[in-house]
Coordinates of C-alpha atoms in Angstrom, one line a residue:
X172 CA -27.3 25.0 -33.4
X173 CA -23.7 26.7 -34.9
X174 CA -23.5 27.4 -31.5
X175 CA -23.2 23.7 -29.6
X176 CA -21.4 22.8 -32.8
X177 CA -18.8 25.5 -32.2
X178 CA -18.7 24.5 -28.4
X179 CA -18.4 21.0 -29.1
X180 CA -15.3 21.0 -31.6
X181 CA -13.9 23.8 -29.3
X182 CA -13.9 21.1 -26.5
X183 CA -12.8 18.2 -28.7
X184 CA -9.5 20.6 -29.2
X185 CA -9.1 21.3 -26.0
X186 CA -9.3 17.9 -25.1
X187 CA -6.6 16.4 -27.9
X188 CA -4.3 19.6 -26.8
X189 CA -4.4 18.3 -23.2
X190 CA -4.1 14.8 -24.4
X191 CA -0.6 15.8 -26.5
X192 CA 0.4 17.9 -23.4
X193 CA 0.3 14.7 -20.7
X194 CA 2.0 12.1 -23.9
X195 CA 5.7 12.0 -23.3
X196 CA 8.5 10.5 -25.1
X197 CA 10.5 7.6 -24.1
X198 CA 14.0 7.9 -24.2
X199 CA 14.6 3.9 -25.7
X200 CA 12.2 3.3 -28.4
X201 CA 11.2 7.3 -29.0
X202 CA 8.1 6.6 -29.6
X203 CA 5.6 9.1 -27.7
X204 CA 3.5 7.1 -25.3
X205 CA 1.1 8.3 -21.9
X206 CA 3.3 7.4 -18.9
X207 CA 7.2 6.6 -18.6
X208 CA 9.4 5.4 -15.7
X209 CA 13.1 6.1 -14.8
X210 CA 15.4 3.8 -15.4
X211 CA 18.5 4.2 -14.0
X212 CA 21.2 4.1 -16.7
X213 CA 23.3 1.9 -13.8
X214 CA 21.2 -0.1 -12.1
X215 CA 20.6 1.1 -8.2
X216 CA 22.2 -3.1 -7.1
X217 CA 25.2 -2.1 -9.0
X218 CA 26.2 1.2 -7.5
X219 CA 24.0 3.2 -10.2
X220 CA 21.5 4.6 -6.6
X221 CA 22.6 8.6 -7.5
X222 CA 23.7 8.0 -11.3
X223 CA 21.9 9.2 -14.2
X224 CA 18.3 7.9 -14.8
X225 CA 16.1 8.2 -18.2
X226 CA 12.5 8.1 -19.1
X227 CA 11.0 4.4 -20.7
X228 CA 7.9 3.4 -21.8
X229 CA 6.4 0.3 -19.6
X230 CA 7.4 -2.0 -22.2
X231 CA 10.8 -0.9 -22.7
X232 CA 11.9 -0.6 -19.1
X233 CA 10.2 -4.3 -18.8
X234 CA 11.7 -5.7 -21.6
X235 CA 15.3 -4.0 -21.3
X236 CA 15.4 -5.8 -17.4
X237 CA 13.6 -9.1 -19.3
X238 CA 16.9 -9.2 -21.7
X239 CA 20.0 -7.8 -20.1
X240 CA 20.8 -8.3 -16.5
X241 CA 21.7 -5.7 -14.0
X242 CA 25.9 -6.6 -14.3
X243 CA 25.5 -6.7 -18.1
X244 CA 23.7 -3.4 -17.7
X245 CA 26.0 -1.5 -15.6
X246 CA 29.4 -3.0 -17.4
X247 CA 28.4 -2.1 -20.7
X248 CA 25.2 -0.5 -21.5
X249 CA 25.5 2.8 -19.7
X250 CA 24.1 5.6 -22.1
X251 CA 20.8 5.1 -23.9
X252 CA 22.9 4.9 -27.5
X253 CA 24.8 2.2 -25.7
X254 CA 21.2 0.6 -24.8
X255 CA 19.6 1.5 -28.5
X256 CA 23.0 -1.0 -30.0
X257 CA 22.3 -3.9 -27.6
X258 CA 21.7 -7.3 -29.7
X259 CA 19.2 -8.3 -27.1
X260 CA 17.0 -5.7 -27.9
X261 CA 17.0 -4.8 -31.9
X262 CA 13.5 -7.2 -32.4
X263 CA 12.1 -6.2 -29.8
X264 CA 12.9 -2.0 -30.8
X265 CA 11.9 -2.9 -34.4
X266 CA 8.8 -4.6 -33.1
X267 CA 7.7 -1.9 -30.5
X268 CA 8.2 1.4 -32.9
X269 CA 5.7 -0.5 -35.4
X270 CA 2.8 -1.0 -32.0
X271 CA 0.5 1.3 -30.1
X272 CA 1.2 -0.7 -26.9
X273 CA 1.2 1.1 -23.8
X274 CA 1.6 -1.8 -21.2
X275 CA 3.4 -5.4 -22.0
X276 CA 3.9 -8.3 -19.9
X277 CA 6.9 -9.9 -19.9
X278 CA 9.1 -11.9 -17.0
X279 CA 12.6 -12.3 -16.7
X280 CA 14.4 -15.4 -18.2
X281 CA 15.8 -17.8 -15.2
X282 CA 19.6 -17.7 -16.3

Protein backbone atom coordinates (compact mmCIF):
# COMPACT_ATOMS: atom_id res chain seq x y z
CA UNK A 1 0.00 0.00 0.00
CA UNK A 2 3.15 2.72 0.97
CA UNK A 3 4.22 1.36 -2.06
CA UNK A 4 1.43 2.56 -4.94
CA UNK A 5 1.31 5.61 -2.68
CA UNK A 6 5.03 6.27 -3.15
CA UNK A 7 4.50 5.47 -6.95
CA UNK A 8 1.67 7.57 -7.41
CA UNK A 9 3.01 11.00 -5.81
CA UNK A 10 6.43 10.01 -7.65
CA UNK A 11 4.39 10.26 -10.96
CA UNK A 12 2.28 13.20 -9.92
CA UNK A 13 5.95 15.03 -9.70
CA UNK A 14 7.12 13.80 -12.59
CA UNK A 15 4.17 14.92 -14.26
CA UNK A 16 4.04 18.80 -12.77
CA UNK A 17 8.11 18.85 -13.61
CA UNK A 18 7.32 18.02 -17.21
CA UNK A 19 4.32 20.35 -17.09
CA UNK A 20 6.88 23.45 -15.82
CA UNK A 21 9.42 22.25 -18.38
CA UNK A 22 6.91 22.60 -21.70
CA UNK A 23 5.35 26.36 -19.91
CA UNK A 24 7.22 29.20 -21.40
CA UNK A 25 7.17 32.76 -20.92
CA UNK A 26 5.92 35.37 -23.16
CA UNK A 27 7.99 38.10 -23.90
CA UNK A 28 4.78 40.92 -23.71
CA UNK A 29 2.72 40.30 -20.77
CA UNK A 30 5.49 37.84 -18.84
CA UNK A 31 3.30 35.81 -17.69
CA UNK A 32 4.27 31.96 -18.11
CA UNK A 33 1.69 30.39 -20.36
CA UNK A 34 1.85 26.60 -22.57
CA UNK A 35 2.49 27.79 -26.11
CA UNK A 36 3.85 31.15 -27.58
CA UNK A 37 4.25 32.44 -31.22
CA UNK A 38 6.90 34.79 -32.83
CA UNK A 39 6.07 37.98 -33.52
CA UNK A 40 8.19 39.80 -35.53
CA UNK A 41 9.21 43.03 -33.69
CA UNK A 42 8.72 44.65 -37.55
CA UNK A 43 6.13 43.26 -39.09
CA UNK A 44 7.20 40.86 -42.23
CA UNK A 45 4.60 43.66 -44.85
CA UNK A 46 6.86 46.26 -43.51
CA UNK A 47 10.32 45.07 -44.35
CA UNK A 48 10.61 43.36 -40.77
CA UNK A 49 10.83 39.35 -43.05
CA UNK A 50 14.69 38.73 -41.44
CA UNK A 51 14.43 41.30 -38.35
CA UNK A 52 14.15 40.29 -34.82
CA UNK A 53 11.13 38.27 -33.70
CA UNK A 54 9.93 37.51 -29.88
CA UNK A 55 7.87 35.00 -28.12
CA UNK A 56 3.83 35.99 -27.28
CA UNK A 57 1.24 34.36 -25.75
CA UNK A 58 -1.98 33.75 -28.19
CA UNK A 59 -3.68 36.62 -26.64
CA UNK A 60 -0.96 38.99 -26.82
CA UNK A 61 0.20 38.41 -30.32
CA UNK A 62 -3.77 38.68 -31.11
CA UNK A 63 -4.45 41.56 -29.36
CA UNK A 64 -1.11 43.55 -30.09
CA UNK A 65 -2.22 43.09 -34.18
CA UNK A 66 -6.15 43.84 -32.82
CA UNK A 67 -4.76 47.40 -31.50
CA UNK A 68 -1.77 48.73 -33.40
CA UNK A 69 -1.40 48.29 -37.15
CA UNK A 70 1.47 46.89 -38.96
CA UNK A 71 2.84 50.85 -40.06
CA UNK A 72 2.22 51.94 -36.42
CA UNK A 73 4.15 48.83 -35.48
CA UNK A 74 7.08 49.04 -37.52
CA UNK A 75 7.45 53.22 -37.11
CA UNK A 76 7.34 53.09 -33.57
CA UNK A 77 6.97 50.10 -31.52
CA UNK A 78 10.09 48.13 -32.43
CA UNK A 79 11.50 46.62 -29.08
CA UNK A 80 9.19 44.78 -26.70
CA UNK A 81 9.79 47.87 -23.96
CA UNK A 82 8.65 50.06 -26.84
CA UNK A 83 5.51 47.55 -27.14
CA UNK A 84 5.02 47.14 -23.09
CA UNK A 85 4.63 51.59 -23.26
CA UNK A 86 2.01 51.52 -26.01
CA UNK A 87 -1.45 53.30 -24.85
CA UNK A 88 -3.33 50.85 -26.91
CA UNK A 89 -2.38 48.14 -24.85
CA UNK A 90 -1.99 49.16 -20.96
CA UNK A 91 -5.90 47.58 -20.16
CA UNK A 92 -5.48 45.09 -21.96
CA UNK A 93 -1.60 44.14 -20.14
CA UNK A 94 -3.25 45.08 -16.74
CA UNK A 95 -6.13 42.86 -17.58
CA UNK A 96 -4.20 39.71 -19.02
CA UNK A 97 -1.39 39.56 -16.03
CA UNK A 98 -4.56 39.26 -13.51
CA UNK A 99 -6.17 35.92 -16.05
CA UNK A 100 -5.19 32.33 -16.64
CA UNK A 101 -6.28 32.67 -20.32
CA UNK A 102 -4.39 30.70 -22.69
CA UNK A 103 -6.37 31.39 -26.02
CA UNK A 104 -8.58 34.84 -26.74
CA UNK A 105 -10.60 35.82 -29.54
CA UNK A 106 -10.42 38.96 -30.76
CA UNK A 107 -10.64 40.61 -34.59
CA UNK A 108 -9.09 43.52 -35.88
CA UNK A 109 -10.92 46.96 -35.80
CA UNK A 110 -11.98 48.16 -39.55
CA UNK A 111 -9.97 51.56 -39.51
Amino acid sequence: MLRRQQMRQAAAEATARAQRATATTCSLCEREVQHTSRHHLVPREEGGRYGDTVDLCQPCHSSVHRFLTNKELAQHYQTVEALRTAEELQDYLRWIRKNKVEKIRNRRGSN
